[in-house]
Short mmCIF file of N, CA and C in Angstrom, two decimals:
data_model
loop_
_atom_site.label_atom_id
_atom_site.label_comp_id
_atom_site.label_asym_id
_atom_site.label_seq_id
_atom_site.Cartn_x
_atom_site.Cartn_y
_atom_site.Cartn_z
N ARG A 215 3.31 98.50 -62.81
CA ARG A 215 2.24 97.98 -63.48
C ARG A 215 2.45 96.19 -63.60
N TRP A 216 3.79 96.10 -64.19
CA TRP A 216 3.90 94.68 -63.97
C TRP A 216 3.84 93.67 -62.90
N PHE A 217 4.60 94.31 -61.79
CA PHE A 217 4.48 93.57 -60.30
C PHE A 217 3.00 93.49 -60.14
N GLY A 218 1.91 94.42 -60.46
CA GLY A 218 0.58 94.41 -60.02
C GLY A 218 0.11 93.23 -60.87
N ARG A 219 0.39 93.24 -62.20
CA ARG A 219 -0.25 92.16 -62.75
C ARG A 219 0.16 90.83 -62.49
N GLU A 220 1.47 90.68 -62.01
CA GLU A 220 2.01 89.36 -61.76
C GLU A 220 1.34 89.14 -60.30
N ALA A 221 1.18 89.86 -59.57
CA ALA A 221 0.70 89.53 -57.88
C ALA A 221 -0.82 89.22 -58.42
N LYS A 222 -1.76 89.86 -59.34
CA LYS A 222 -2.97 89.17 -59.53
C LYS A 222 -2.94 87.88 -60.16
N ARG A 223 -2.15 87.68 -61.06
CA ARG A 223 -2.00 86.32 -61.69
C ARG A 223 -1.63 85.07 -60.50
N ILE A 224 -0.79 85.50 -59.75
CA ILE A 224 -0.44 84.48 -58.72
C ILE A 224 -1.59 84.11 -57.65
N TYR A 225 -2.29 85.59 -57.19
CA TYR A 225 -3.35 85.11 -56.23
C TYR A 225 -4.32 84.71 -57.07
N ALA A 226 -4.50 84.51 -58.57
CA ALA A 226 -5.71 83.54 -59.06
C ALA A 226 -5.26 82.29 -59.08
N ILE A 227 -4.10 82.03 -59.50
CA ILE A 227 -3.62 80.77 -59.29
C ILE A 227 -3.84 80.15 -58.22
N LEU A 228 -3.41 80.76 -57.05
CA LEU A 228 -3.53 80.20 -55.66
C LEU A 228 -5.14 80.07 -55.16
N ALA A 229 -5.75 80.78 -55.69
CA ALA A 229 -7.34 80.58 -55.45
C ALA A 229 -8.01 79.44 -56.12
N GLU A 230 -7.55 79.14 -57.16
CA GLU A 230 -8.57 78.54 -58.20
C GLU A 230 -8.32 76.76 -57.76
N SER A 231 -9.62 76.48 -57.95
CA SER A 231 -10.06 75.02 -57.61
C SER A 231 -9.13 74.18 -58.50
N GLU A 232 -9.20 72.72 -58.08
CA GLU A 232 -8.30 71.67 -58.63
C GLU A 232 -8.95 71.63 -60.07
N SER A 233 -10.14 71.71 -60.55
CA SER A 233 -10.53 71.48 -62.00
C SER A 233 -10.03 72.73 -62.62
N GLY A 234 -10.09 73.96 -61.95
CA GLY A 234 -9.74 75.19 -62.69
C GLY A 234 -8.17 74.90 -62.90
N SER A 235 -7.31 74.41 -62.27
CA SER A 235 -5.96 74.31 -62.19
C SER A 235 -5.84 73.34 -63.33
N GLU A 236 -6.57 72.37 -63.52
CA GLU A 236 -6.52 71.24 -64.55
C GLU A 236 -6.79 72.12 -66.20
N GLN A 237 -7.94 72.93 -65.91
CA GLN A 237 -7.94 73.51 -67.13
C GLN A 237 -7.22 74.51 -67.65
N ARG A 238 -6.38 75.27 -66.80
CA ARG A 238 -5.32 76.42 -67.05
C ARG A 238 -4.33 75.53 -67.54
N LYS A 239 -3.94 74.60 -66.99
CA LYS A 239 -2.77 73.82 -67.66
C LYS A 239 -3.08 73.32 -68.81
N LEU A 240 -4.27 73.09 -68.98
CA LEU A 240 -4.61 72.07 -70.64
C LEU A 240 -4.57 73.60 -71.70
N MET A 241 -4.88 74.76 -71.05
CA MET A 241 -4.87 75.72 -71.86
C MET A 241 -3.67 76.31 -71.95
N GLU A 242 -2.79 76.35 -71.18
CA GLU A 242 -1.13 76.46 -71.41
C GLU A 242 -0.66 75.68 -72.45
N TRP A 243 -0.76 74.09 -72.16
CA TRP A 243 -0.37 73.47 -73.07
C TRP A 243 -0.81 73.46 -74.73
N ILE A 244 -2.22 73.74 -74.86
CA ILE A 244 -2.53 74.21 -76.22
C ILE A 244 -2.17 75.32 -76.63
N ALA A 245 -1.62 76.48 -75.87
CA ALA A 245 -1.08 77.47 -76.49
C ALA A 245 0.44 77.29 -76.73
N ARG A 246 1.02 76.38 -76.18
CA ARG A 246 2.13 76.17 -76.63
C ARG A 246 2.24 75.27 -77.99
N LYS A 247 0.99 74.84 -78.28
CA LYS A 247 0.98 74.01 -79.71
C LYS A 247 0.40 75.00 -80.77
N HIS A 248 0.74 76.20 -80.69
CA HIS A 248 0.19 77.43 -81.41
C HIS A 248 -1.20 77.63 -81.33
N GLY A 249 -1.96 77.31 -80.11
CA GLY A 249 -3.34 77.79 -79.90
C GLY A 249 -4.27 76.96 -80.30
N GLY A 250 -4.13 75.37 -81.35
CA GLY A 250 -5.21 74.60 -81.61
C GLY A 250 -4.53 73.29 -81.61
N VAL A 251 -5.24 72.61 -81.25
CA VAL A 251 -5.29 70.96 -81.27
C VAL A 251 -6.50 70.16 -81.66
N THR A 252 -6.20 68.80 -82.02
CA THR A 252 -7.16 67.89 -82.14
C THR A 252 -7.42 67.25 -81.29
N ALA A 253 -8.55 66.20 -81.06
CA ALA A 253 -8.65 65.75 -79.78
C ALA A 253 -7.51 64.43 -80.02
N ARG A 254 -7.27 63.86 -81.03
CA ARG A 254 -6.22 62.79 -80.97
C ARG A 254 -4.65 63.34 -80.65
N GLU A 255 -4.60 64.67 -81.15
CA GLU A 255 -3.17 65.32 -80.55
C GLU A 255 -3.09 65.54 -79.11
N LEU A 256 -4.44 65.94 -78.61
CA LEU A 256 -4.37 66.00 -77.20
C LEU A 256 -4.12 64.48 -76.59
N GLN A 257 -4.82 63.63 -76.98
CA GLN A 257 -4.45 62.24 -76.71
C GLN A 257 -3.13 61.69 -76.75
N MET A 258 -2.43 62.11 -77.55
CA MET A 258 -0.95 61.81 -77.65
C MET A 258 0.07 62.88 -76.75
N GLY A 259 -0.68 63.92 -76.07
CA GLY A 259 0.04 64.69 -75.25
C GLY A 259 0.13 64.73 -73.87
N PRO A 260 -0.51 65.40 -73.15
CA PRO A 260 -0.31 65.21 -71.55
C PRO A 260 -0.91 63.43 -71.23
N ARG A 261 -0.01 63.34 -70.06
CA ARG A 261 -0.34 61.82 -69.82
C ARG A 261 -1.82 61.36 -69.40
N ARG A 262 -2.21 62.32 -68.48
CA ARG A 262 -3.67 62.15 -68.25
C ARG A 262 -4.81 61.95 -69.29
N PHE A 263 -4.32 61.99 -70.58
CA PHE A 263 -5.06 62.23 -71.77
C PHE A 263 -4.84 61.03 -72.80
N ARG A 264 -3.86 60.29 -72.13
CA ARG A 264 -3.38 59.19 -73.11
C ARG A 264 -4.25 57.95 -73.27
N GLY A 265 -4.45 57.27 -74.41
CA GLY A 265 -5.25 56.31 -74.41
C GLY A 265 -6.59 56.54 -74.54
N SER A 266 -7.14 57.81 -74.40
CA SER A 266 -8.36 57.86 -74.29
C SER A 266 -8.78 59.14 -75.04
N THR A 267 -9.45 58.81 -76.56
CA THR A 267 -9.74 60.06 -77.44
C THR A 267 -11.09 60.31 -76.62
N GLU A 268 -12.16 59.74 -75.92
CA GLU A 268 -12.89 60.22 -75.45
C GLU A 268 -12.82 61.18 -74.13
N LEU A 269 -11.70 61.20 -73.47
CA LEU A 269 -11.42 61.98 -72.44
C LEU A 269 -10.99 63.06 -72.56
N ALA A 270 -10.29 62.94 -73.79
CA ALA A 270 -9.37 64.35 -74.24
C ALA A 270 -10.68 65.37 -74.96
N GLU A 271 -11.60 64.68 -76.26
CA GLU A 271 -12.97 65.37 -76.39
C GLU A 271 -13.68 65.77 -75.44
N ALA A 272 -13.80 65.17 -74.45
CA ALA A 272 -14.68 65.79 -72.93
C ALA A 272 -14.20 66.94 -72.59
N ALA A 273 -12.69 67.05 -72.50
CA ALA A 273 -11.93 68.06 -71.93
C ALA A 273 -12.00 69.26 -72.76
N LEU A 274 -11.92 69.13 -74.10
CA LEU A 274 -12.16 70.12 -75.02
C LEU A 274 -13.48 70.67 -75.11
N ASN A 275 -14.22 69.62 -75.05
CA ASN A 275 -15.97 70.14 -75.01
C ASN A 275 -16.12 71.18 -73.60
N GLU A 276 -15.56 70.52 -72.75
CA GLU A 276 -15.84 71.53 -71.53
C GLU A 276 -15.13 73.08 -71.64
N LEU A 277 -13.97 73.08 -72.38
CA LEU A 277 -13.45 74.36 -72.54
C LEU A 277 -14.28 75.21 -73.64
N VAL A 278 -14.76 74.32 -74.52
CA VAL A 278 -15.78 75.18 -75.59
C VAL A 278 -17.06 75.63 -74.33
N LYS A 279 -17.36 74.90 -73.63
CA LYS A 279 -18.40 75.23 -72.73
C LYS A 279 -18.37 76.25 -71.63
N GLU A 280 -17.21 76.66 -71.44
CA GLU A 280 -16.72 77.48 -70.64
C GLU A 280 -16.48 78.88 -71.19
N GLY A 281 -16.33 78.80 -72.65
CA GLY A 281 -16.25 79.68 -73.32
C GLY A 281 -14.45 80.10 -73.96
N PHE A 282 -13.72 79.37 -73.60
CA PHE A 282 -12.41 79.41 -73.70
C PHE A 282 -12.09 79.03 -75.24
N GLY A 283 -12.69 78.85 -75.92
CA GLY A 283 -12.37 78.41 -77.26
C GLY A 283 -13.38 77.81 -78.11
N LYS A 284 -13.21 77.47 -79.29
CA LYS A 284 -14.01 77.19 -80.37
C LYS A 284 -13.82 75.75 -80.96
N TRP A 285 -14.65 75.02 -81.79
CA TRP A 285 -14.35 73.97 -82.66
C TRP A 285 -14.06 74.72 -84.00
N GLU A 286 -13.01 74.29 -84.88
CA GLU A 286 -13.07 74.49 -86.20
C GLU A 286 -12.99 73.24 -87.28
N PRO A 287 -13.73 73.39 -88.13
CA PRO A 287 -13.52 72.44 -88.93
C PRO A 287 -12.00 72.24 -89.90
N ILE A 288 -11.70 71.12 -89.98
CA ILE A 288 -10.50 70.75 -90.76
C ILE A 288 -11.00 70.19 -92.14
N PRO A 289 -10.99 71.07 -93.45
CA PRO A 289 -11.08 70.57 -94.33
C PRO A 289 -10.54 69.52 -94.90
N THR A 290 -11.23 68.35 -95.56
CA THR A 290 -10.71 67.24 -96.37
C THR A 290 -9.46 67.78 -97.40
N THR A 291 -8.88 66.91 -97.80
CA THR A 291 -7.66 67.13 -98.61
C THR A 291 -8.35 66.41 -100.19
N ALA A 292 -7.54 66.67 -101.31
CA ALA A 292 -8.25 66.16 -102.58
C ALA A 292 -8.36 64.79 -102.37
N LYS A 293 -7.38 63.96 -101.57
CA LYS A 293 -7.47 62.60 -101.51
C LYS A 293 -8.67 62.14 -100.92
N GLY A 294 -9.25 62.98 -99.95
CA GLY A 294 -10.38 62.74 -99.24
C GLY A 294 -10.19 62.45 -97.80
N GLY A 295 -11.09 61.49 -97.32
CA GLY A 295 -10.83 61.47 -95.72
C GLY A 295 -11.98 61.66 -94.96
N ARG A 296 -11.64 61.37 -93.71
CA ARG A 296 -12.57 61.76 -93.03
C ARG A 296 -12.97 63.33 -92.32
N ASP A 297 -14.10 63.84 -92.19
CA ASP A 297 -14.25 65.08 -91.78
C ASP A 297 -13.63 65.23 -90.25
N SER A 298 -13.08 66.30 -89.90
CA SER A 298 -12.52 66.48 -88.66
C SER A 298 -12.51 67.86 -88.19
N ARG A 299 -12.14 67.96 -86.84
CA ARG A 299 -12.16 69.45 -86.23
C ARG A 299 -11.16 69.57 -85.36
N ARG A 300 -11.15 70.82 -84.99
CA ARG A 300 -9.65 71.01 -84.46
C ARG A 300 -10.26 72.24 -83.54
N PHE A 301 -9.80 72.03 -82.29
CA PHE A 301 -9.91 73.20 -80.94
C PHE A 301 -9.18 74.20 -80.90
N VAL A 302 -9.62 75.52 -81.09
CA VAL A 302 -8.92 76.40 -81.10
C VAL A 302 -9.21 77.56 -79.76
N LEU A 303 -8.03 77.96 -79.17
CA LEU A 303 -8.34 78.71 -77.91
C LEU A 303 -8.97 80.07 -78.55
N ALA A 304 -9.67 80.71 -77.89
CA ALA A 304 -10.41 82.06 -77.78
C ALA A 304 -8.97 83.10 -77.73
N THR A 305 -8.93 84.16 -78.38
CA THR A 305 -8.23 85.37 -78.37
C THR A 305 -8.57 85.92 -77.22
N ALA A 306 -7.92 86.85 -76.61
CA ALA A 306 -7.91 87.69 -75.42
C ALA A 306 -9.03 88.58 -75.71
N ALA A 307 -9.18 88.94 -76.91
CA ALA A 307 -10.25 90.13 -77.23
C ALA A 307 -11.51 89.37 -77.18
N GLU A 308 -11.59 88.18 -77.74
CA GLU A 308 -12.79 87.29 -77.42
C GLU A 308 -13.20 86.82 -76.28
N LEU A 309 -12.46 86.98 -75.06
CA LEU A 309 -12.63 86.62 -73.81
C LEU A 309 -13.16 87.86 -73.11
N GLU A 310 -13.08 88.98 -73.68
CA GLU A 310 -13.67 89.97 -72.67
C GLU A 310 -15.00 90.08 -72.83
#
């Protein structure tokens, strides 16, 4: 069974488009960050997003649009501050 699942996973990777590959790599990076990041954290992460919060936000919005995750608000502290939000990857159950 393990070999069968691995074969399906490998064939899926080989068949994916370049944009699909970029999305998969981004989701793997987010998963390593405990499944959620802000656009600012993404901007400081992978090289292709460095220096552009807009590019990071657009990539995360695309993942939301595709159904791979959602935005969650980050509450402000007692000190105040601006409202913010965090992208969180969908669970396996949510993807089915």
